[in-house]
């Protein structure tokens, strides 16, 4: 059974209001616009497929596919500022997380909002451990997981359930 979670309203560190919600088919163009803004940029928080994975996510949203995964987006002034996604792994209690944030604002504030909402969605699906494929350059991001109390482990990208079926 799928539950509909209303958008979460939050105040970012710079005082701006942001909305975080599950991404839907209507958001496919916004995901591609985020990808275009981030293309060729060196500095933005990301792990997992990052910017490259946004095109795949947009296609999945457009076609209504994506069983075994969930994506949430953070909107600032109606513009998508970041995306967090999980893909359930072979062990359905684990899911690999990917995240990309437009760094033109309080990136860690956006990332924290996204991870918080993603963790709630994962919990509703029975996911108990988030797997993060992140290097040393993402130390701040890993600190966000720890600060929020989200159970996670670092690990290489295992084969996802969808790819293994």
Tab-separated table of N, CA and C in Angstrom:
chain	number	residue	atom	x	y	z
A	1	UNK	N	0.848	-1.179	0.000
A	1	UNK	CA	0.000	0.000	0.000
A	1	UNK	C	0.888	1.234	0.000
A	2	UNK	N	0.632	2.157	-0.916
A	2	UNK	CA	1.399	3.387	-0.994
A	2	UNK	C	0.711	4.460	-0.162
A	3	UNK	N	1.473	5.141	0.650
A	3	UNK	CA	0.918	6.236	1.426
A	3	UNK	C	1.369	7.548	0.813
A	4	UNK	N	0.476	8.504	0.801
A	4	UNK	CA	0.795	9.820	0.273
A	4	UNK	C	1.247	10.691	1.429
A	5	UNK	N	2.447	11.207	1.312
A	5	UNK	CA	2.991	12.073	2.347
A	5	UNK	C	2.909	13.502	1.850
A	6	UNK	N	2.268	14.384	2.612
A	6	UNK	CA	2.189	15.773	2.164
A	6	UNK	C	3.566	16.424	2.153
A	7	UNK	N	3.729	17.483	1.350
A	7	UNK	CA	5.018	18.173	1.334
A	7	UNK	C	5.373	18.675	2.735
A	8	UNK	N	6.657	18.598	3.049
A	8	UNK	CA	7.144	19.103	4.332
A	8	UNK	C	7.694	20.506	4.105
A	9	UNK	N	7.252	21.445	4.910
A	9	UNK	CA	7.719	22.827	4.841
A	9	UNK	C	8.809	22.992	5.875
A	10	UNK	N	9.912	23.648	5.468
A	10	UNK	CA	11.021	23.827	6.403
A	10	UNK	C	11.711	25.161	6.157
A	11	UNK	N	12.333	25.658	7.196
A	11	UNK	CA	13.103	26.889	7.118
A	11	UNK	C	14.570	26.533	6.936
A	12	UNK	N	15.185	27.047	5.871
A	12	UNK	CA	16.601	26.796	5.599
A	12	UNK	C	17.468	27.736	6.437
A	13	UNK	N	18.751	27.429	6.570
A	13	UNK	CA	19.645	28.267	7.382
A	13	UNK	C	19.688	29.735	6.942
A	14	UNK	N	19.415	30.016	5.663
A	14	UNK	CA	19.436	31.398	5.195
A	14	UNK	C	18.099	32.112	5.392
A	15	UNK	N	17.136	31.434	6.040
A	15	UNK	CA	15.838	32.041	6.322
A	15	UNK	C	14.793	31.793	5.251
A	16	UNK	N	15.165	31.161	4.167
A	16	UNK	CA	14.228	30.882	3.085
A	16	UNK	C	13.414	29.625	3.409
A	17	UNK	N	12.161	29.631	2.948
A	17	UNK	CA	11.295	28.475	3.138
A	17	UNK	C	11.492	27.523	1.962
A	18	UNK	N	11.585	26.242	2.267
A	18	UNK	CA	11.704	25.205	1.246
A	18	UNK	C	10.620	24.167	1.475
A	19	UNK	N	10.300	23.460	0.405
A	19	UNK	CA	9.325	22.378	0.460
A	19	UNK	C	10.000	21.102	0.002
A	20	UNK	N	9.783	20.022	0.710
A	20	UNK	CA	10.332	18.728	0.326
A	20	UNK	C	9.162	17.762	0.161
A	21	UNK	N	9.173	17.065	-0.985
A	21	UNK	CA	8.106	16.102	-1.241
A	21	UNK	C	8.598	15.013	-2.182
A	22	UNK	N	7.833	13.945	-2.237
A	22	UNK	CA	8.131	12.844	-3.144
A	22	UNK	C	7.984	13.359	-4.578
A	23	UNK	N	8.925	12.990	-5.431
A	23	UNK	CA	8.868	13.404	-6.826
A	23	UNK	C	7.871	12.543	-7.590
A	24	UNK	N	7.212	13.186	-8.549
A	24	UNK	CA	6.167	12.537	-9.340
A	24	UNK	C	6.447	12.782	-10.817
A	25	UNK	N	5.603	12.208	-11.671
A	25	UNK	CA	5.759	12.353	-13.124
A	25	UNK	C	5.826	13.824	-13.538
A	26	UNK	N	5.057	14.669	-12.899
A	26	UNK	CA	5.039	16.094	-13.263
A	26	UNK	C	6.372	16.799	-12.986
A	27	UNK	N	7.273	16.144	-12.245
A	27	UNK	CA	8.556	16.738	-11.887
A	27	UNK	C	9.694	16.365	-12.835
A	28	UNK	N	9.423	15.563	-13.849
A	28	UNK	CA	10.475	15.091	-14.757
A	28	UNK	C	11.239	16.257	-15.383
A	29	UNK	N	10.542	17.288	-15.828
A	29	UNK	CA	11.207	18.440	-16.453
A	29	UNK	C	12.061	19.203	-15.439
A	30	UNK	N	11.601	19.308	-14.201
A	30	UNK	CA	12.374	19.999	-13.164
A	30	UNK	C	13.661	19.238	-12.861
A	31	UNK	N	13.604	17.906	-12.902
A	31	UNK	CA	14.803	17.089	-12.675
A	31	UNK	C	15.814	17.338	-13.788
A	32	UNK	N	15.339	17.389	-15.035
A	32	UNK	CA	16.248	17.669	-16.154
A	32	UNK	C	16.815	19.087	-16.075
A	33	UNK	N	16.019	20.036	-15.611
A	33	UNK	CA	16.507	21.417	-15.462
A	33	UNK	C	17.608	21.476	-14.398
A	34	UNK	N	17.451	20.740	-13.301
A	34	UNK	CA	18.494	20.669	-12.275
A	34	UNK	C	19.758	20.066	-12.873
A	35	UNK	N	19.602	19.010	-13.644
A	35	UNK	CA	20.756	18.373	-14.295
A	35	UNK	C	21.486	19.370	-15.191
A	36	UNK	N	20.738	20.152	-15.946
A	36	UNK	CA	21.352	21.141	-16.848
A	36	UNK	C	22.105	22.212	-16.057
A	37	UNK	N	21.532	22.659	-14.933
A	37	UNK	CA	22.201	23.682	-14.112
A	37	UNK	C	23.501	23.164	-13.513
A	38	UNK	N	23.539	21.883	-13.190
A	38	UNK	CA	24.707	21.318	-12.521
A	38	UNK	C	25.759	20.779	-13.484
A	39	UNK	N	25.401	20.594	-14.730
A	39	UNK	CA	26.337	20.021	-15.704
A	39	UNK	C	27.602	20.873	-15.791
A	40	UNK	N	28.753	20.208	-15.675
A	40	UNK	CA	30.030	20.895	-15.797
A	40	UNK	C	30.483	21.644	-14.553
A	41	UNK	N	29.673	21.663	-13.519
A	41	UNK	CA	30.067	22.340	-12.282
A	41	UNK	C	30.866	21.396	-11.413
A	42	UNK	N	31.868	21.939	-10.764
A	42	UNK	CA	32.724	21.122	-9.915
A	42	UNK	C	32.174	20.947	-8.506
A	43	UNK	N	31.475	21.941	-8.001
A	43	UNK	CA	31.132	21.939	-6.583
A	43	UNK	C	29.633	21.789	-6.358
A	44	UNK	N	29.210	20.636	-5.989
A	44	UNK	CA	27.872	20.405	-5.473
A	44	UNK	C	27.924	19.110	-4.685
A	45	UNK	N	27.147	19.039	-3.662
A	45	UNK	CA	27.123	17.826	-2.848
A	45	UNK	C	26.493	16.711	-3.655
A	46	UNK	N	27.174	15.583	-3.722
A	46	UNK	CA	26.571	14.458	-4.409
A	46	UNK	C	27.258	13.173	-3.991
A	47	UNK	N	26.535	12.104	-4.098
A	47	UNK	CA	27.100	10.772	-4.020
A	47	UNK	C	26.127	9.854	-4.723
A	48	UNK	N	26.590	8.668	-5.025
A	48	UNK	CA	25.800	7.796	-5.873
A	48	UNK	C	25.937	8.271	-7.308
A	49	UNK	N	24.951	8.028	-8.154
A	49	UNK	CA	25.062	8.406	-9.561
A	49	UNK	C	25.157	9.912	-9.800
A	50	UNK	N	24.762	10.718	-8.820
A	50	UNK	CA	24.903	12.162	-8.955
A	50	UNK	C	24.182	12.727	-10.159
A	51	UNK	N	24.802	13.692	-10.815
A	51	UNK	CA	24.181	14.402	-11.928
A	51	UNK	C	23.806	13.440	-13.055
A	52	UNK	N	24.651	12.480	-13.347
A	52	UNK	CA	24.376	11.525	-14.424
A	52	UNK	C	23.082	10.755	-14.162
A	53	UNK	N	22.801	10.453	-12.917
A	53	UNK	CA	21.603	9.696	-12.573
A	53	UNK	C	20.317	10.491	-12.698
A	54	UNK	N	20.405	11.815	-12.849
A	54	UNK	CA	19.196	12.629	-12.948
A	54	UNK	C	18.437	12.367	-14.242
A	55	UNK	N	19.134	12.102	-15.339
A	55	UNK	CA	18.451	11.807	-16.603
A	55	UNK	C	17.652	10.510	-16.470
A	56	UNK	N	18.260	9.499	-15.846
A	56	UNK	CA	17.567	8.225	-15.622
A	56	UNK	C	16.346	8.436	-14.735
A	57	UNK	N	16.503	9.218	-13.676
A	57	UNK	CA	15.391	9.489	-12.774
A	57	UNK	C	14.266	10.201	-13.514
A	58	UNK	N	14.592	11.189	-14.335
A	58	UNK	CA	13.581	11.903	-15.090
A	58	UNK	C	12.798	10.957	-15.987
A	59	UNK	N	13.502	10.048	-16.650
A	59	UNK	CA	12.841	9.073	-17.523
A	59	UNK	C	11.923	8.163	-16.711
A	60	UNK	N	12.390	7.724	-15.546
A	60	UNK	CA	11.558	6.867	-14.705
A	60	UNK	C	10.305	7.596	-14.249
A	61	UNK	N	10.459	8.865	-13.880
A	61	UNK	CA	9.295	9.646	-13.455
A	61	UNK	C	8.309	9.800	-14.601
A	62	UNK	N	8.818	10.080	-15.793
A	62	UNK	CA	7.966	10.286	-16.963
A	62	UNK	C	7.170	9.041	-17.327
A	63	UNK	N	7.796	7.884	-17.154
A	63	UNK	CA	7.163	6.636	-17.559
A	63	UNK	C	6.474	5.913	-16.413
A	64	UNK	N	6.527	6.503	-15.240
A	64	UNK	CA	5.866	5.895	-14.095
A	64	UNK	C	6.547	4.629	-13.606
A	65	UNK	N	7.778	4.392	-14.062
A	65	UNK	CA	8.481	3.194	-13.616
A	65	UNK	C	9.320	3.529	-12.400
A	66	UNK	N	9.940	2.548	-11.862
A	66	UNK	CA	10.809	2.790	-10.730
A	66	UNK	C	10.412	2.004	-9.512
A	67	UNK	N	9.864	0.801	-9.712
A	67	UNK	CA	9.544	-0.042	-8.564
A	67	UNK	C	10.821	-0.313	-7.795
A	68	UNK	N	10.734	-0.214	-6.476
A	68	UNK	CA	11.905	-0.474	-5.651
A	68	UNK	C	12.753	0.746	-5.412
A	69	UNK	N	12.274	1.909	-5.833
A	69	UNK	CA	13.018	3.133	-5.545
A	69	UNK	C	12.063	4.270	-5.263
A	70	UNK	N	12.563	5.252	-4.576
A	70	UNK	CA	11.792	6.441	-4.237
A	70	UNK	C	12.720	7.638	-4.340
A	71	UNK	N	12.172	8.752	-4.821
A	71	UNK	CA	12.953	9.987	-4.910
A	71	UNK	C	12.156	11.123	-4.302
A	72	UNK	N	12.870	11.991	-3.575
A	72	UNK	CA	12.265	13.196	-3.021
A	72	UNK	C	13.041	14.397	-3.543
A	73	UNK	N	12.340	15.507	-3.647
A	73	UNK	CA	12.968	16.729	-4.118
A	73	UNK	C	12.736	17.868	-3.151
A	74	UNK	N	13.688	18.792	-3.120
A	74	UNK	CA	13.570	19.989	-2.302
A	74	UNK	C	13.391	21.165	-3.248
A	75	UNK	N	12.335	21.926	-3.034
A	75	UNK	CA	12.006	23.051	-3.893
A	75	UNK	C	12.199	24.361	-3.132
A	76	UNK	N	12.946	25.268	-3.746
A	76	UNK	CA	13.140	26.625	-3.228
A	76	UNK	C	12.588	27.577	-4.271
A	77	UNK	N	11.621	28.401	-3.856
A	77	UNK	CA	10.970	29.323	-4.802
A	77	UNK	C	10.505	28.578	-6.055
A	78	UNK	N	9.876	27.452	-5.886
A	78	UNK	CA	9.332	26.617	-6.963
A	78	UNK	C	10.391	26.013	-7.876
A	79	UNK	N	11.646	26.113	-7.518
A	79	UNK	CA	12.735	25.563	-8.327
A	79	UNK	C	13.363	24.383	-7.587
A	80	UNK	N	13.564	23.280	-8.292
A	80	UNK	CA	14.139	22.102	-7.675
A	80	UNK	C	15.596	22.376	-7.312
A	81	UNK	N	15.913	22.261	-6.029
A	81	UNK	CA	17.257	22.573	-5.531
A	81	UNK	C	18.065	21.322	-5.221
A	82	UNK	N	17.419	20.174	-5.163
A	82	UNK	CA	18.138	18.949	-4.863
A	82	UNK	C	17.229	17.747	-4.917
A	83	UNK	N	17.856	16.597	-5.100
A	83	UNK	CA	17.138	15.337	-5.192
A	83	UNK	C	17.873	14.291	-4.357
A	84	UNK	N	17.125	13.513	-3.616
A	84	UNK	CA	17.665	12.345	-2.922
A	84	UNK	C	16.817	11.153	-3.329
A	85	UNK	N	17.486	10.031	-3.504
A	85	UNK	CA	16.793	8.845	-4.005
A	85	UNK	C	17.360	7.606	-3.334
A	86	UNK	N	16.515	6.603	-3.192
A	86	UNK	CA	17.047	5.312	-2.768
A	86	UNK	C	16.538	4.231	-3.705
A	87	UNK	N	17.362	3.202	-3.842
A	87	UNK	CA	17.027	2.005	-4.603
A	87	UNK	C	17.186	0.826	-3.664
A	88	UNK	N	16.117	0.068	-3.490
A	88	UNK	CA	16.151	-1.076	-2.594
A	88	UNK	C	17.094	-2.130	-3.179
A	89	UNK	N	17.901	-2.706	-2.308
A	89	UNK	CA	18.910	-3.678	-2.711
A	89	UNK	C	18.360	-5.107	-2.624
A	90	UNK	N	19.218	-6.085	-2.888
A	90	UNK	CA	18.810	-7.492	-2.828
A	90	UNK	C	18.211	-7.838	-1.469
A	91	UNK	N	18.797	-7.294	-0.405
A	91	UNK	CA	18.211	-7.406	0.931
A	91	UNK	C	17.214	-6.261	1.050
A	92	UNK	N	15.909	-6.543	1.084
A	92	UNK	CA	14.905	-5.467	1.074
A	92	UNK	C	14.935	-4.552	2.299
A	93	UNK	N	15.739	-4.886	3.290
A	93	UNK	CA	15.892	-4.010	4.452
A	93	UNK	C	16.987	-2.975	4.234
A	94	UNK	N	17.649	-3.025	3.052
A	94	UNK	CA	18.713	-2.074	2.734
A	94	UNK	C	18.419	-1.373	1.420
A	95	UNK	N	18.833	-0.113	1.347
A	95	UNK	CA	18.657	0.653	0.123
A	95	UNK	C	19.854	1.566	-0.080
A	96	UNK	N	20.297	1.629	-1.331
A	96	UNK	CA	21.402	2.524	-1.668
A	96	UNK	C	20.847	3.928	-1.896
A	97	UNK	N	21.541	4.914	-1.349
A	97	UNK	CA	21.111	6.302	-1.440
A	97	UNK	C	21.990	7.058	-2.420
A	98	UNK	N	21.356	7.916	-3.217
A	98	UNK	CA	22.100	8.868	-4.031
A	98	UNK	C	21.496	10.241	-3.783
A	99	UNK	N	22.321	11.253	-3.917
A	99	UNK	CA	21.906	12.611	-3.590
A	99	UNK	C	22.669	13.589	-4.468
A	100	UNK	N	21.972	14.609	-4.920
A	100	UNK	CA	22.627	15.708	-5.624
A	100	UNK	C	21.907	16.997	-5.223
A	101	UNK	N	22.700	18.022	-4.932
A	101	UNK	CA	22.153	19.299	-4.473
A	101	UNK	C	22.813	20.429	-5.237
A	102	UNK	N	21.999	21.369	-5.687
A	102	UNK	CA	22.509	22.589	-6.297
A	102	UNK	C	23.143	23.407	-5.176
A	103	UNK	N	24.444	23.640	-5.261
A	103	UNK	CA	25.170	24.303	-4.181
A	103	UNK	C	25.055	25.809	-4.163
A	104	UNK	N	24.112	26.389	-4.870
A	104	UNK	CA	23.956	27.856	-4.897
A	104	UNK	C	23.158	28.374	-3.719
A	105	UNK	N	23.156	27.681	-2.652
A	105	UNK	CA	22.422	28.096	-1.465
A	105	UNK	C	22.937	27.290	-0.296
A	106	UNK	N	22.127	27.163	0.742
A	106	UNK	CA	22.551	26.387	1.907
A	106	UNK	C	22.488	24.893	1.592
A	107	UNK	N	23.505	24.403	0.891
A	107	UNK	CA	23.496	23.025	0.396
A	107	UNK	C	23.293	22.005	1.510
A	108	UNK	N	23.971	22.197	2.640
A	108	UNK	CA	23.817	21.222	3.715
A	108	UNK	C	22.414	21.269	4.318
A	109	UNK	N	21.794	22.426	4.334
A	109	UNK	CA	20.410	22.518	4.813
A	109	UNK	C	19.468	21.763	3.897
A	110	UNK	N	19.643	21.915	2.595
A	110	UNK	CA	18.823	21.204	1.611
A	110	UNK	C	19.088	19.707	1.726
A	111	UNK	N	20.347	19.324	1.800
A	111	UNK	CA	20.700	17.906	1.901
A	111	UNK	C	20.078	17.271	3.144
A	112	UNK	N	20.137	17.966	4.258
A	112	UNK	CA	19.563	17.432	5.500
A	112	UNK	C	18.053	17.239	5.360
A	113	UNK	N	17.369	18.202	4.763
A	113	UNK	CA	15.920	18.066	4.550
A	113	UNK	C	15.610	16.862	3.669
A	114	UNK	N	16.367	16.727	2.586
A	114	UNK	CA	16.142	15.613	1.666
A	114	UNK	C	16.374	14.273	2.358
A	115	UNK	N	17.477	14.158	3.073
A	115	UNK	CA	17.784	12.888	3.730
A	115	UNK	C	16.763	12.542	4.805
A	116	UNK	N	16.301	13.544	5.511
A	116	UNK	CA	15.300	13.317	6.547
A	116	UNK	C	14.021	12.734	5.934
A	117	UNK	N	13.543	13.351	4.858
A	117	UNK	CA	12.323	12.869	4.204
A	117	UNK	C	12.529	11.512	3.545
A	118	UNK	N	13.712	11.311	2.967
A	118	UNK	CA	14.007	10.033	2.334
A	118	UNK	C	14.027	8.915	3.370
A	119	UNK	N	14.593	9.191	4.526
A	119	UNK	CA	14.643	8.190	5.596
A	119	UNK	C	13.236	7.813	6.060
A	120	UNK	N	12.339	8.782	6.124
A	120	UNK	CA	10.952	8.496	6.518
A	120	UNK	C	10.293	7.594	5.476
A	121	UNK	N	10.465	7.932	4.192
A	121	UNK	CA	9.885	7.112	3.120
A	121	UNK	C	10.459	5.697	3.159
A	122	UNK	N	11.768	5.586	3.359
A	122	UNK	CA	12.422	4.275	3.409
A	122	UNK	C	11.881	3.450	4.571
A	123	UNK	N	11.714	4.083	5.708
A	123	UNK	CA	11.194	3.393	6.879
A	123	UNK	C	9.808	2.828	6.597
A	124	UNK	N	8.967	3.589	5.902
A	124	UNK	CA	7.613	3.120	5.552
A	124	UNK	C	7.653	1.900	4.637
A	125	UNK	N	8.727	1.735	3.883
A	125	UNK	CA	8.868	0.585	2.980
A	125	UNK	C	9.639	-0.565	3.623
A	126	UNK	N	9.974	-0.432	4.898
A	126	UNK	CA	10.662	-1.510	5.591
A	126	UNK	C	12.174	-1.465	5.474
A	127	UNK	N	12.704	-0.393	4.910
A	127	UNK	CA	14.161	-0.243	4.798
A	127	UNK	C	14.692	0.179	6.164
A	128	UNK	N	15.685	-0.549	6.647
A	128	UNK	CA	16.254	-0.254	7.961
A	128	UNK	C	17.675	0.280	7.904
A	129	UNK	N	18.348	0.124	6.751
A	129	UNK	CA	19.735	0.576	6.626
A	129	UNK	C	19.924	1.213	5.259
A	130	UNK	N	20.450	2.443	5.258
A	130	UNK	CA	20.769	3.121	4.009
A	130	UNK	C	22.247	2.913	3.716
A	131	UNK	N	22.547	2.581	2.487
A	131	UNK	CA	23.913	2.308	2.056
A	131	UNK	C	24.389	3.493	1.231
A	132	UNK	N	25.557	4.016	1.597
A	132	UNK	CA	26.093	5.208	0.949
A	132	UNK	C	27.428	4.867	0.303
A	133	UNK	N	27.510	5.076	-1.002
A	133	UNK	CA	28.764	4.895	-1.740
A	133	UNK	C	29.407	6.278	-1.815
A	134	UNK	N	30.172	6.619	-0.792
A	134	UNK	CA	30.736	7.966	-0.700
A	134	UNK	C	32.205	7.898	-0.319
A	135	UNK	N	32.972	8.788	-0.915
A	135	UNK	CA	34.394	8.876	-0.615
A	135	UNK	C	34.672	9.931	0.441
A	136	UNK	N	35.946	10.151	0.694
A	136	UNK	CA	36.377	11.110	1.712
A	136	UNK	C	35.897	12.522	1.406
A	137	UNK	N	35.710	12.848	0.120
A	137	UNK	CA	35.255	14.193	-0.249
A	137	UNK	C	33.843	14.476	0.247
A	138	UNK	N	33.135	13.449	0.678
A	138	UNK	CA	31.776	13.611	1.177
A	138	UNK	C	31.689	13.506	2.701
A	139	UNK	N	32.771	13.823	3.385
A	139	UNK	CA	32.786	13.712	4.845
A	139	UNK	C	31.681	14.551	5.486
A	140	UNK	N	31.459	15.764	4.968
A	140	UNK	CA	30.398	16.604	5.535
A	140	UNK	C	29.035	15.939	5.383
A	141	UNK	N	28.819	15.335	4.225
A	141	UNK	CA	27.539	14.693	3.965
A	141	UNK	C	27.332	13.497	4.884
A	142	UNK	N	28.373	12.723	5.095
A	142	UNK	CA	28.257	11.596	6.012
A	142	UNK	C	27.973	12.081	7.430
A	143	UNK	N	28.503	13.255	7.759
A	143	UNK	CA	28.218	13.862	9.054
A	143	UNK	C	26.755	14.226	9.209
A	144	UNK	N	26.105	14.584	8.106
A	144	UNK	CA	24.677	14.901	8.144
A	144	UNK	C	23.876	13.646	8.506
A	145	UNK	N	24.216	12.513	7.908
A	145	UNK	CA	23.550	11.251	8.272
A	145	UNK	C	23.673	11.019	9.771
A	146	UNK	N	24.894	11.137	10.278
A	146	UNK	CA	25.142	10.891	11.696
A	146	UNK	C	24.382	11.878	12.573
A	147	UNK	N	24.408	13.158	12.200
A	147	UNK	CA	23.727	14.184	13.000
A	147	UNK	C	22.215	13.971	13.046
A	148	UNK	N	21.651	13.464	11.952
A	148	UNK	CA	20.209	13.216	11.904
A	148	UNK	C	19.824	11.887	12.545
A	149	UNK	N	20.815	11.068	12.875
A	149	UNK	CA	20.535	9.774	13.479
A	149	UNK	C	19.989	8.756	12.485
A	150	UNK	N	20.300	8.939	11.210
A	150	UNK	CA	19.823	8.014	10.175
A	150	UNK	C	20.787	6.825	10.105
A	151	UNK	N	20.269	5.606	10.264
A	151	UNK	CA	21.153	4.442	10.179
A	151	UNK	C	21.709	4.293	8.759
A	152	UNK	N	23.024	4.246	8.648
A	152	UNK	CA	23.647	4.093	7.338
A	152	UNK	C	24.949	3.340	7.486
A	153	UNK	N	25.400	2.818	6.368
A	153	UNK	CA	26.730	2.234	6.313
A	153	UNK	C	27.336	2.617	4.981
A	154	UNK	N	28.643	2.774	5.002
A	154	UNK	CA	29.367	3.039	3.766
A	154	UNK	C	29.621	1.707	3.101
A	155	UNK	N	29.543	1.720	1.801
A	155	UNK	CA	29.811	0.482	1.112
A	155	UNK	C	29.910	0.694	-0.379
A	156	UNK	N	30.535	-0.237	-1.048
A	156	UNK	CA	30.566	-0.166	-2.507
A	156	UNK	C	29.173	-0.380	-3.048
A	157	UNK	N	28.957	0.071	-4.250
A	157	UNK	CA	27.631	-0.036	-4.840
A	157	UNK	C	27.307	-1.495	-5.159
A	158	UNK	N	26.472	-2.119	-4.317
A	158	UNK	CA	26.047	-3.475	-4.623
A	158	UNK	C	24.989	-3.441	-5.727
A	159	UNK	N	24.704	-4.574	-6.305
A	159	UNK	CA	23.699	-4.649	-7.355
A	159	UNK	C	22.336	-4.378	-6.731
A	160	UNK	N	21.554	-3.505	-7.355
A	160	UNK	CA	20.225	-3.189	-6.810
A	160	UNK	C	19.252	-4.321	-7.098
A	161	UNK	N	18.171	-4.346	-6.352
A	161	UNK	CA	17.157	-5.381	-6.528
A	161	UNK	C	16.571	-5.312	-7.925
A	162	UNK	N	16.290	-4.095	-8.412
A	162	UNK	CA	15.685	-3.941	-9.729
A	162	UNK	C	16.602	-4.490	-10.814
A	163	UNK	N	17.896	-4.259	-10.680
A	163	UNK	CA	18.845	-4.728	-11.686
A	163	UNK	C	19.019	-6.237	-11.594
A	164	UNK	N	18.825	-6.803	-10.412
A	164	UNK	CA	19.041	-8.212	-10.222
A	164	UNK	C	17.852	-9.072	-10.608
A	165	UNK	N	16.693	-8.466	-10.805
A	165	UNK	CA	15.496	-9.248	-11.127
A	165	UNK	C	15.420	-9.533	-12.596
